[in-house]
Coordinates of C-alpha atoms and ligand atoms in Angstrom, one line a residue:
X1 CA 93.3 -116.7 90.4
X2 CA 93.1 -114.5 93.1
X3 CA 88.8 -114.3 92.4
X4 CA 89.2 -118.2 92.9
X5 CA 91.2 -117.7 96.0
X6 CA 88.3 -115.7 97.5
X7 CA 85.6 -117.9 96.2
X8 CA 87.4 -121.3 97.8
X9 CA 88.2 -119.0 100.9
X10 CA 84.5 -117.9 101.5
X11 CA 83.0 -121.3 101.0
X12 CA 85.3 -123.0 103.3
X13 CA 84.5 -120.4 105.8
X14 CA 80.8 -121.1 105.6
X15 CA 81.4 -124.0 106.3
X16 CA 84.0 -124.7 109.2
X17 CA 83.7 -121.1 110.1
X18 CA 86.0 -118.3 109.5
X19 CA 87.6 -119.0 112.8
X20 CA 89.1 -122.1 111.3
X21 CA 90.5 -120.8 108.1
X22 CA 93.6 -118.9 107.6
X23 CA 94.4 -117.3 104.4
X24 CA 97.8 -117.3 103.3
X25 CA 99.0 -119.6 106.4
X26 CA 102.9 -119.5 106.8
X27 CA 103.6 -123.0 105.4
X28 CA 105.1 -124.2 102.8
X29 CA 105.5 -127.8 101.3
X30 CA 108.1 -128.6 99.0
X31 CA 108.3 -125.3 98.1
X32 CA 105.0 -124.7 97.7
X33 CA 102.5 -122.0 99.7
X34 CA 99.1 -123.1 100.0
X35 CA 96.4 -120.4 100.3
X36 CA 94.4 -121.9 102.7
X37 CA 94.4 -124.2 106.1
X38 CA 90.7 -125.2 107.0
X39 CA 90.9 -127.0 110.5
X40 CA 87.1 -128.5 110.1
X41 CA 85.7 -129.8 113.0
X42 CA 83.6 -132.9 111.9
X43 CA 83.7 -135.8 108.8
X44 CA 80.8 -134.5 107.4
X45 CA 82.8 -130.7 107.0
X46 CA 85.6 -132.6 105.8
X47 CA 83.1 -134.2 103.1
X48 CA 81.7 -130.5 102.3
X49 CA 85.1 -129.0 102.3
X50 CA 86.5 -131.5 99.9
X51 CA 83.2 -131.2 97.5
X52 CA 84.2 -127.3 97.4
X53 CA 88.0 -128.0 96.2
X54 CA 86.7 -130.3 93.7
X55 CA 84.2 -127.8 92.4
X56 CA 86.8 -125.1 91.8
X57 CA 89.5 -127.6 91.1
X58 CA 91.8 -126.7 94.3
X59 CA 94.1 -129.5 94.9
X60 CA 93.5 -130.4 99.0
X61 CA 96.2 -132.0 101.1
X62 CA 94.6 -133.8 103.9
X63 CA 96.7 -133.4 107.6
X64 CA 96.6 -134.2 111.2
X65 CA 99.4 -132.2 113.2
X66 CA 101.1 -131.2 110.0
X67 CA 104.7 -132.2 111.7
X68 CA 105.6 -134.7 108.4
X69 CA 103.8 -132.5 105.5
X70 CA 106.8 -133.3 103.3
X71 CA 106.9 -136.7 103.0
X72 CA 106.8 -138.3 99.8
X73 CA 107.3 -136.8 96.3
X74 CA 107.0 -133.8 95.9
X75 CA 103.1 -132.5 95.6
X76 CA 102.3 -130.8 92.1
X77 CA 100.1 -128.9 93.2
X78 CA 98.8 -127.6 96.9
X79 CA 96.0 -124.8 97.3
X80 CA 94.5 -126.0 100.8
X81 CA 95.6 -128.0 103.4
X82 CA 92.5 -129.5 105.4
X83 CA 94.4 -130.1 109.3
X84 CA 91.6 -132.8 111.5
X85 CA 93.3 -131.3 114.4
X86 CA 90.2 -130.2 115.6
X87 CA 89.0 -134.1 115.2
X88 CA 90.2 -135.6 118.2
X89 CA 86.9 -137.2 119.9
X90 CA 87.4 -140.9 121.1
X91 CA 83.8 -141.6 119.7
X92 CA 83.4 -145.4 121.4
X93 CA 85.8 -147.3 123.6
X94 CA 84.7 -150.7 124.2
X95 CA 87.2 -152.6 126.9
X96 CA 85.8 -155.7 127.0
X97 CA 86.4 -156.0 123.2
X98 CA 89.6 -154.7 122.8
X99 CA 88.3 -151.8 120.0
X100 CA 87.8 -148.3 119.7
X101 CA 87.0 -145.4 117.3
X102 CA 88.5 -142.9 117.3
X103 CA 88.4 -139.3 115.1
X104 CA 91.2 -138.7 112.8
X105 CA 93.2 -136.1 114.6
X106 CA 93.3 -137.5 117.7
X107 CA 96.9 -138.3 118.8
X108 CA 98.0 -141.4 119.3
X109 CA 100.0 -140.6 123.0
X110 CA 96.3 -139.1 123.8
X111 CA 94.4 -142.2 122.7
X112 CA 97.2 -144.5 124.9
X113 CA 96.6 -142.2 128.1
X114 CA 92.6 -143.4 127.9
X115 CA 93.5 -146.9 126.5
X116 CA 95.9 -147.6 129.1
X117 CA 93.2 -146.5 132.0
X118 CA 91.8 -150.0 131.2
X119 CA 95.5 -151.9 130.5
X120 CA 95.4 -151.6 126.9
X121 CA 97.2 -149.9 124.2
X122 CA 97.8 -149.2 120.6
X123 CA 101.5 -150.8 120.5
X124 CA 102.7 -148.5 117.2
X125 CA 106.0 -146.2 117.6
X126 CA 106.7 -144.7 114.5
X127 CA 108.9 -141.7 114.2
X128 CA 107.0 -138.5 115.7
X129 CA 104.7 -141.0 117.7
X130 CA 104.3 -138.3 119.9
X131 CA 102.5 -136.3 118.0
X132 CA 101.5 -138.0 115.4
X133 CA 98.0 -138.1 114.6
X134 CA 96.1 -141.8 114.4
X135 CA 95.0 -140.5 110.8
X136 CA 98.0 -139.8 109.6
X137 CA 99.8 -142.9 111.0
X138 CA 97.4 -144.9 108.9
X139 CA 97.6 -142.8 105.9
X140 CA 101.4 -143.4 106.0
X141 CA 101.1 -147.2 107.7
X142 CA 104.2 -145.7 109.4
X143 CA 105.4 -148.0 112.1
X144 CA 108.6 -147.9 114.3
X145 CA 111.1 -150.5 116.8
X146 CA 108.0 -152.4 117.9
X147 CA 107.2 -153.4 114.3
X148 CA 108.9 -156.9 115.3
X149 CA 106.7 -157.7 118.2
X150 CA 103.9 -156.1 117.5
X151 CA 103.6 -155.1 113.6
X152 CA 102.0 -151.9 111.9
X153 CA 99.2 -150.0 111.4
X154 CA 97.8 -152.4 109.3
X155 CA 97.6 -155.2 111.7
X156 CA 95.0 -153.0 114.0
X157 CA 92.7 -150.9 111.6
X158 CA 89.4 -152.8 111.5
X159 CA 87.2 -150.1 110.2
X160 CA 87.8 -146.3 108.6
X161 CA 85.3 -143.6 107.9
X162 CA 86.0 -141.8 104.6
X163 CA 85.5 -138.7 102.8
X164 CA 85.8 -138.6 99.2
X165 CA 86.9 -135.7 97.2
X166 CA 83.4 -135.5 95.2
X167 CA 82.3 -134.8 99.4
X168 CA 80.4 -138.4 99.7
X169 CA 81.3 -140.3 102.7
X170 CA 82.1 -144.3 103.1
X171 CA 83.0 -146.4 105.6
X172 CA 85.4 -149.7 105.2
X173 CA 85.7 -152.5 107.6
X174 CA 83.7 -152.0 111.2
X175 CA 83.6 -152.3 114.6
X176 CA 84.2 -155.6 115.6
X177 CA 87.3 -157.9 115.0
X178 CA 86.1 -160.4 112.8
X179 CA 83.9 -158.4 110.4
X180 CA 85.5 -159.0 107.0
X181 CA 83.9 -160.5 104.0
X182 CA 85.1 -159.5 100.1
X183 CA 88.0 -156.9 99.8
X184 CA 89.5 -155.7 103.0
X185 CA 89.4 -151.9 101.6
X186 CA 90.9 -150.9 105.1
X187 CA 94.1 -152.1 103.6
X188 CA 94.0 -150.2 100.2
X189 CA 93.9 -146.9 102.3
X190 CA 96.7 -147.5 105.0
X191 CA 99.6 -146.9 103.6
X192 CA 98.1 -144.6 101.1
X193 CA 99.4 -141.2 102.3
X194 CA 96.3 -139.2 101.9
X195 CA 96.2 -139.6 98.2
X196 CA 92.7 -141.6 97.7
X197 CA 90.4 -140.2 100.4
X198 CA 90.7 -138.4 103.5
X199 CA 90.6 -140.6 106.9
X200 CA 87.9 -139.2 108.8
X201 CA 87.3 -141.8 111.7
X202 CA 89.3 -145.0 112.8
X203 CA 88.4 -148.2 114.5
X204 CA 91.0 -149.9 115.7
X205 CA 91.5 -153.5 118.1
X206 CA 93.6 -153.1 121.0
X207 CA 95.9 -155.2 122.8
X208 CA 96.4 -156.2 126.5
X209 CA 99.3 -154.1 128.3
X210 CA 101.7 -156.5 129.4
X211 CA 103.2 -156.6 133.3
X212 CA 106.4 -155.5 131.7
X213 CA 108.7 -153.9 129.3
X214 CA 112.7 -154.3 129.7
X215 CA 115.6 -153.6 127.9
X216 CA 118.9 -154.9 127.4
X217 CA 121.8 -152.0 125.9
X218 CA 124.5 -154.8 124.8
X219 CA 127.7 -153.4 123.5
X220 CA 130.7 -155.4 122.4
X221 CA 134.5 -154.4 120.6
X222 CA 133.1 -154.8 117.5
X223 CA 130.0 -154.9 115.2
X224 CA 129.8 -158.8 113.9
X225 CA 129.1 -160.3 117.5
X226 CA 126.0 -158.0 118.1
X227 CA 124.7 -158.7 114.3
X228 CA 125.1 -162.2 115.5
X229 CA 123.8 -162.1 119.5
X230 CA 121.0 -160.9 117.5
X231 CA 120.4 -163.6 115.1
X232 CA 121.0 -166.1 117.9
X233 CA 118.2 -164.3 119.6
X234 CA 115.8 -163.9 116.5
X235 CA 116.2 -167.7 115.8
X236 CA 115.7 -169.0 119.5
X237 CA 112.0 -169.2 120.8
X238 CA 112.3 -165.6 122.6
X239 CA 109.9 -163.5 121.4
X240 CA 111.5 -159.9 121.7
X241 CA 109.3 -156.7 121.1
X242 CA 112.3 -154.7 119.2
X243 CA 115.8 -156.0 118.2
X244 CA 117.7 -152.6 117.0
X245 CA 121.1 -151.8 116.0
X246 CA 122.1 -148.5 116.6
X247 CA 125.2 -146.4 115.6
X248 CA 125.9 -143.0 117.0
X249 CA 122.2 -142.4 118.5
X250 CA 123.4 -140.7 121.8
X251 CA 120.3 -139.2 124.2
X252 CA 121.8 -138.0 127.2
X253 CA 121.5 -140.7 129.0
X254 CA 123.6 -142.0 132.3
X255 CA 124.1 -145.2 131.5
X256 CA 126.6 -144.8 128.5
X257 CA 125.8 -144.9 125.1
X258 CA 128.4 -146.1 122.5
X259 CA 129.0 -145.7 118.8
X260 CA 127.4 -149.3 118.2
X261 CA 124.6 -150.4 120.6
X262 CA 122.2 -154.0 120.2
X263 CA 119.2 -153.0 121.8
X264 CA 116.6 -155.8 122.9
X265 CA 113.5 -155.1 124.2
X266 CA 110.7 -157.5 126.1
X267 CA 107.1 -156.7 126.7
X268 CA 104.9 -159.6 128.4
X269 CA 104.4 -161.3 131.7
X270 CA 107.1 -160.7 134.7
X271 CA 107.8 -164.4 134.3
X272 CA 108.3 -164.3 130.6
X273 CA 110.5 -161.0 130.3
X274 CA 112.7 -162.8 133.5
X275 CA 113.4 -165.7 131.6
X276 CA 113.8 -164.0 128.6
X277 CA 116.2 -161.7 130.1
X278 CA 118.4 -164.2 131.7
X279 CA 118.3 -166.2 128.3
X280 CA 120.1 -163.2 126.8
X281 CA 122.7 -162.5 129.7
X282 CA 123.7 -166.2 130.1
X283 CA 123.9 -166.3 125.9
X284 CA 126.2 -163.3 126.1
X285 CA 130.0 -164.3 127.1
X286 CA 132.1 -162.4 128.6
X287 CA 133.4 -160.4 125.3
X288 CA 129.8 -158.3 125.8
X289 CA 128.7 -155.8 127.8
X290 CA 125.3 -156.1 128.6
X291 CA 123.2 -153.4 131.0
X292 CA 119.8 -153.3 132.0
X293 CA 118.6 -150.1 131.5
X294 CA 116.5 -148.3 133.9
X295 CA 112.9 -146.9 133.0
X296 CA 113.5 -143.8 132.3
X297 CA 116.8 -144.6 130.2
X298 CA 114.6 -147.0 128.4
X299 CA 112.2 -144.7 127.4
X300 CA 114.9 -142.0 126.5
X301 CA 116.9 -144.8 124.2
X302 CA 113.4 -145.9 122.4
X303 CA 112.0 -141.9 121.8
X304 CA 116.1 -141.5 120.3
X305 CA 115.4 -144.5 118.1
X306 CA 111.9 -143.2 117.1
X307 CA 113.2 -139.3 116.2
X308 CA 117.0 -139.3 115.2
X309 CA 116.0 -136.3 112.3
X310 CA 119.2 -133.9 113.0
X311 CA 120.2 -134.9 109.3
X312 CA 119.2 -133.9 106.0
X313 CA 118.9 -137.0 104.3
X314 CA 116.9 -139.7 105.7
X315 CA 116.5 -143.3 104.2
X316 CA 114.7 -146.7 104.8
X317 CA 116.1 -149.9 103.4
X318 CA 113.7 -153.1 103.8
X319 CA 115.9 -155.8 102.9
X320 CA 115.9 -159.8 103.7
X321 CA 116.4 -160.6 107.2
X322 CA 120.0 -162.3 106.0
X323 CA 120.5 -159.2 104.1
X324 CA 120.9 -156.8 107.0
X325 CA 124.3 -156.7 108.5
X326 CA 126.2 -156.8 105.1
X327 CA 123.4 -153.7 103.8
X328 CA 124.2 -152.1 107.3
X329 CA 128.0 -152.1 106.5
X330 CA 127.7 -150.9 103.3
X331 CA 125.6 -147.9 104.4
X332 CA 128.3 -146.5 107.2
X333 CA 131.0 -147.1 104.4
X334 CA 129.4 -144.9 102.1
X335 CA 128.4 -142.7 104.4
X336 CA 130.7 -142.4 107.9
X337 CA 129.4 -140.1 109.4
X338 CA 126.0 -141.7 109.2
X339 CA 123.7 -142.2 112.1
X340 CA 121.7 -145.4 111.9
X341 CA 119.5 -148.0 113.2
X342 CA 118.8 -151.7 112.1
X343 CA 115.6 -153.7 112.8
X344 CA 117.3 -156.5 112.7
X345 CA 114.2 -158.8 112.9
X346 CA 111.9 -157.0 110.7
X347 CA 114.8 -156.2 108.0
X348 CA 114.5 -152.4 107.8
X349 CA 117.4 -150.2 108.3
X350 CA 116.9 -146.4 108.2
X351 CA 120.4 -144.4 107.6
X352 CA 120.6 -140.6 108.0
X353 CA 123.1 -138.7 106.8
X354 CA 124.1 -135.4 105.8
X355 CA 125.3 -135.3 102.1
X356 CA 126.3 -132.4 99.7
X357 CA 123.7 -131.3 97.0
X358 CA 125.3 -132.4 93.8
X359 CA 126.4 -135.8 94.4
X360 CA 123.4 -136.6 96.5
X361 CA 121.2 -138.3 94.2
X362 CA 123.6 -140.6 92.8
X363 CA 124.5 -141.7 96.2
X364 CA 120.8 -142.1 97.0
X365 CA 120.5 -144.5 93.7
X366 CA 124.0 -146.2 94.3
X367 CA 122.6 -147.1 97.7
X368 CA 119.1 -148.1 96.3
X369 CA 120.7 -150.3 93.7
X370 CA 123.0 -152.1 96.4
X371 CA 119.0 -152.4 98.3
X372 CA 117.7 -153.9 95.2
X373 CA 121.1 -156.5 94.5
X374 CA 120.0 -158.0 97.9
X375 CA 116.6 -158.3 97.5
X376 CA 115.4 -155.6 98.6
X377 CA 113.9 -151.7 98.7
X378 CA 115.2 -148.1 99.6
X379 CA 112.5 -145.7 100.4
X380 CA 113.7 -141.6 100.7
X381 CA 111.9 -140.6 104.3
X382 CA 113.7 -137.5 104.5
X383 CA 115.5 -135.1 101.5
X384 CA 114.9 -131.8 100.4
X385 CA 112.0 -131.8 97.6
X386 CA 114.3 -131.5 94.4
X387 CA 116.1 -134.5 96.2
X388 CA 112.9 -136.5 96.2
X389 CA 111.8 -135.5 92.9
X390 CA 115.2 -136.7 91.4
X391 CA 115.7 -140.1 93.0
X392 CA 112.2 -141.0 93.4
X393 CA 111.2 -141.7 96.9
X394 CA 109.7 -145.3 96.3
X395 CA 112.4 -145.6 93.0
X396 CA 110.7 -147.7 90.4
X397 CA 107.8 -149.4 91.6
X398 CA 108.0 -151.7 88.1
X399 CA 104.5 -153.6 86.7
X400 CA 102.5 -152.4 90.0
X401 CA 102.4 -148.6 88.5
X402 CA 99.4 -148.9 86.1
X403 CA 97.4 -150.4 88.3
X404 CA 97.9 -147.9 91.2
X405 CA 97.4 -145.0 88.4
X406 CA 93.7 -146.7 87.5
X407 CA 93.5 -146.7 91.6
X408 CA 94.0 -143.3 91.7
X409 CA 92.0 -142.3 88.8
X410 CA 88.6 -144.1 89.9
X411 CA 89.1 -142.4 93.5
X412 CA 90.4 -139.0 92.5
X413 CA 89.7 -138.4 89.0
X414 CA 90.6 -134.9 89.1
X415 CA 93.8 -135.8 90.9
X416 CA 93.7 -133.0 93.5
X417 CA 94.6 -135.7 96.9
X418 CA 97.7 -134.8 97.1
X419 CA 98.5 -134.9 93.4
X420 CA 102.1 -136.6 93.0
X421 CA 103.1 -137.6 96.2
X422 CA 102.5 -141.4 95.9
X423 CA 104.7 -144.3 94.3
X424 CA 104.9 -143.2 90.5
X425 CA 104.4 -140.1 91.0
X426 CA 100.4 -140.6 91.5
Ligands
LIG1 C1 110.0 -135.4 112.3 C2 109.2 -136.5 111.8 C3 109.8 -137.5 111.0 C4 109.0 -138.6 110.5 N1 109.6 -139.5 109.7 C5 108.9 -140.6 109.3 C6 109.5 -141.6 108.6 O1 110.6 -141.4 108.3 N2 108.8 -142.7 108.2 C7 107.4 -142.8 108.5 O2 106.8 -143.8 108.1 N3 106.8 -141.8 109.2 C8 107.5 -140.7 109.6 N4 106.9 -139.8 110.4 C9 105.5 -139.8 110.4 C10 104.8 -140.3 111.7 O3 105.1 -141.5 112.1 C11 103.4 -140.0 111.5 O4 102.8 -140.5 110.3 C12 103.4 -138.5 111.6 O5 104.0 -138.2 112.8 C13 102.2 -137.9 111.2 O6 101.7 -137.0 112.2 P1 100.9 -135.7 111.8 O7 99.6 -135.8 112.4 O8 101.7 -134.5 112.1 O9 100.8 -135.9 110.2 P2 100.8 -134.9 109.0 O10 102.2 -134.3 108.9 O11 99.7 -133.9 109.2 O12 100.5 -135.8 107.8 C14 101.4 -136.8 107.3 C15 100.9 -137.4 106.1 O13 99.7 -138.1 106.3 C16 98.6 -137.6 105.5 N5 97.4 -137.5 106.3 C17 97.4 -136.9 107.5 N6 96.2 -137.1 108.1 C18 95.4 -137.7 107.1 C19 94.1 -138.2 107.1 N7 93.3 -138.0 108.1 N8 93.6 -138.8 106.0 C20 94.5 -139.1 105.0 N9 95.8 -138.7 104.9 C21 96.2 -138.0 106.0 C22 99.1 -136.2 105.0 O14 98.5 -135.8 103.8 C23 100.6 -136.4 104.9 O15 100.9 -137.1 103.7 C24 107.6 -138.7 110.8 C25 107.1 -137.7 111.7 C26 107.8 -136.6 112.1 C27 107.2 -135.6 113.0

């Protein structure tokens, strides 16, 4: 083994140079210790390195900043980790048509700074936003408060550059908006988590920055009356960016921040986020209380919403829309001393708790089978890897598990992406 080690170590190092690998790097994943971390500097090394690892069977996990290496199941195997950190080039920024491409590793708060030169951004805030790299955001389609308003990954990838584990290169989608005719492959590998190529280069479309972003922190006596401001809200023709429940998120902030909080936030014209605005105080009797929050507390409530990871356990229920406040509930029963935050429009909840080892799992599948009564899904974002490898983190993904295998075996027949960290253990 330790003859292979050498052999993958040298041929990685001719090819990113040995400045950019480190033998025996001090991370582990899952419990696992990788023997190498290439950092190469360009697709086509990412293409050569991968041909390597699949010529002496070393199973390669592809990474950006390496902040949320341990999401998913548990990997099977790990011998090198291949970090694009190195990749951060904005390659072409077009203005005038709302797209750019971008290299992998670039982070998405760097990208924003040179998008919002020209009053345009990527509007994604997913937990780590900022740090996350764009690659890795797409690999995981992870998307955060302004899901409602603005939607996921998904909704701005129009092209990808792709390196393949045999070390050929593709490319999926392109540069311009309306360019798609056949499959849309783009979508087959957001969302995939690294497991059926690595993301070498990313095109996405852009939108407008608006004149303004404001948010409402509305608190009442009791829970029911901001579950149903909310609703109100969702079902009148405002059309707010994020509508978020929290319970026991508490930044310091000045303006106080209670145990249950209804957050609303607008992002559009002055005119538009005025009206909005006064459509919500006016809707809101006296039993709320309902503050304005400055800039900066804004920004310090949305970065809370997008990082509360002081717990050990971490889940996401997507459940219907009408499904939320009674799955919310549930939730804090089982777990009081839960922290918490409900999209109410977009039906995801994500719970975090701290629970103790041996009843954890059952807890995990109670709370997924109460997910699953209502319609809906639990996904494990957060557990310690014997957790994950117990309860599943997507659970039982049902008749959609043999055709994901033959996915995975046409794109990685040697299973070395990754191997088992996607739905079914794939
Ligand atoms: C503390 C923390 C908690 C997070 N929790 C969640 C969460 O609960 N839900 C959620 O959706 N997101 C979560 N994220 C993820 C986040 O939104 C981004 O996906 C993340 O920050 C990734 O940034 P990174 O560059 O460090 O990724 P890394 O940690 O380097 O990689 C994350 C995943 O993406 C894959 N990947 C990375 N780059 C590529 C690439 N170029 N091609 C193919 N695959 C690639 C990796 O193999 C790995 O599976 C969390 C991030 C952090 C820091």
């Amino acid at each position: 083994m330790r003859e292979e080690h050498t052999e993958i170590a040298r041929s990685i190092q001719s090819i990113v140079g040995p400045d950019h690998v480190t033998e025996d790097p001090p991370l582990t994943i899952g419990g696992l210790s990788p023997k190498l971390l290439a950092r190469p500097a360009s697709a086509e090394e990412v293409a050569a390195c991968l041909k390597v690892c699949s010529q002496l069977d070393a199973a390669v996990i592809p990474a950006g900043r390496m902040s949320w290496l341990e999401c998913g199941n548990p990997l099977k195997r790990a011998d090198v980790v291949l970090s694009l950190d190195r990749m951060c080039r904005v390659i072409d920024y077009s203005p005038a048509d709302l797209t750019a491409t971008v290299e992998a590793g670039l982070p998405l708060n760097d990208f924003n700074e040179v998008t919002m030169k020209e009053r345009q951004w990527l509007p994604l805030d997913p937990p780590g936003f900022k740090s996350a790299s764009l690659g890795a955001i797409a690999a995981c389609n992870s998307s955060g408060a302004l899901r409602l308003g603005f939607g996921t990954p998904r909704d701005y990838v129009i092209g990808l550059k792709l390196a393949h584990i045999d070390g050929t290169e593709s490319k999926s989608g392109g540069r311009v908006v309306k360019n798609v005719a056949g499959y849309d492959l783009n979508k087959l590998y957001v969302g995939s988590y690294g497991t059926l190529a690595v993301i070498t280069e990313l095109t996405f479309k852009l939108r407008p920055l608006a004149e303004r972003s404001s948010t409402l922190m509305i608190t009442s006596r009791y829970r029911g009356p901001l579950f149903l401001l909310a609703r109100k809200v969702l079902a009148s023709e405002l059309q707010p960016a994020s509508v978020v429940l929290t319970r026991r998120l508490s930044p310091a902030l000045a303006t106080e921040w209670p145990d249950d909080a209804l957050l609303m936030r607008f992002i559009d014209s002055e005119a538009a986020v005025e009206h909005q605005l006064k459509w919500v105080r006016e809707s809101a009797d006296e039993s709320y209380k309902t503050t304005h929050l400055t800039e900066t507390e804004a920004d310090a409530v949305w970065s809370k919403v997008a990082d509360f990871d002081q717990h050990a356990i971490r889940v996401r229920f997507s459940v219907p829309l009408s499904a939320v406040p009674g799955e919310f509930e549930k939730a804090f029963l089982a777990h009081l001393e839960c922290v918490a935050c409900a999209d109410i429009g977009a039906g995801i909840i994500r719970v975090a708790f701290d629970a103790d080892e041996l009843h954890v799992v059952a807890q995990i599948k109670k709370l997924r089978a109460n997910a699953a009564a209502a319609g809906g899904t639990l996904v494990i974002e957060k557990a310690p890897a014997e957790v994950r490898l117990e309860a599943e983190v997507w659970g039982d993904v049902g008749s959609t598990a043999p055709l994901m295998r033959s996915l995975k075996e046409k794109f990685d027949p040697q299973s070395l992406l990754s191997p088992g960290k996607f739905v079914a253990g794939i």
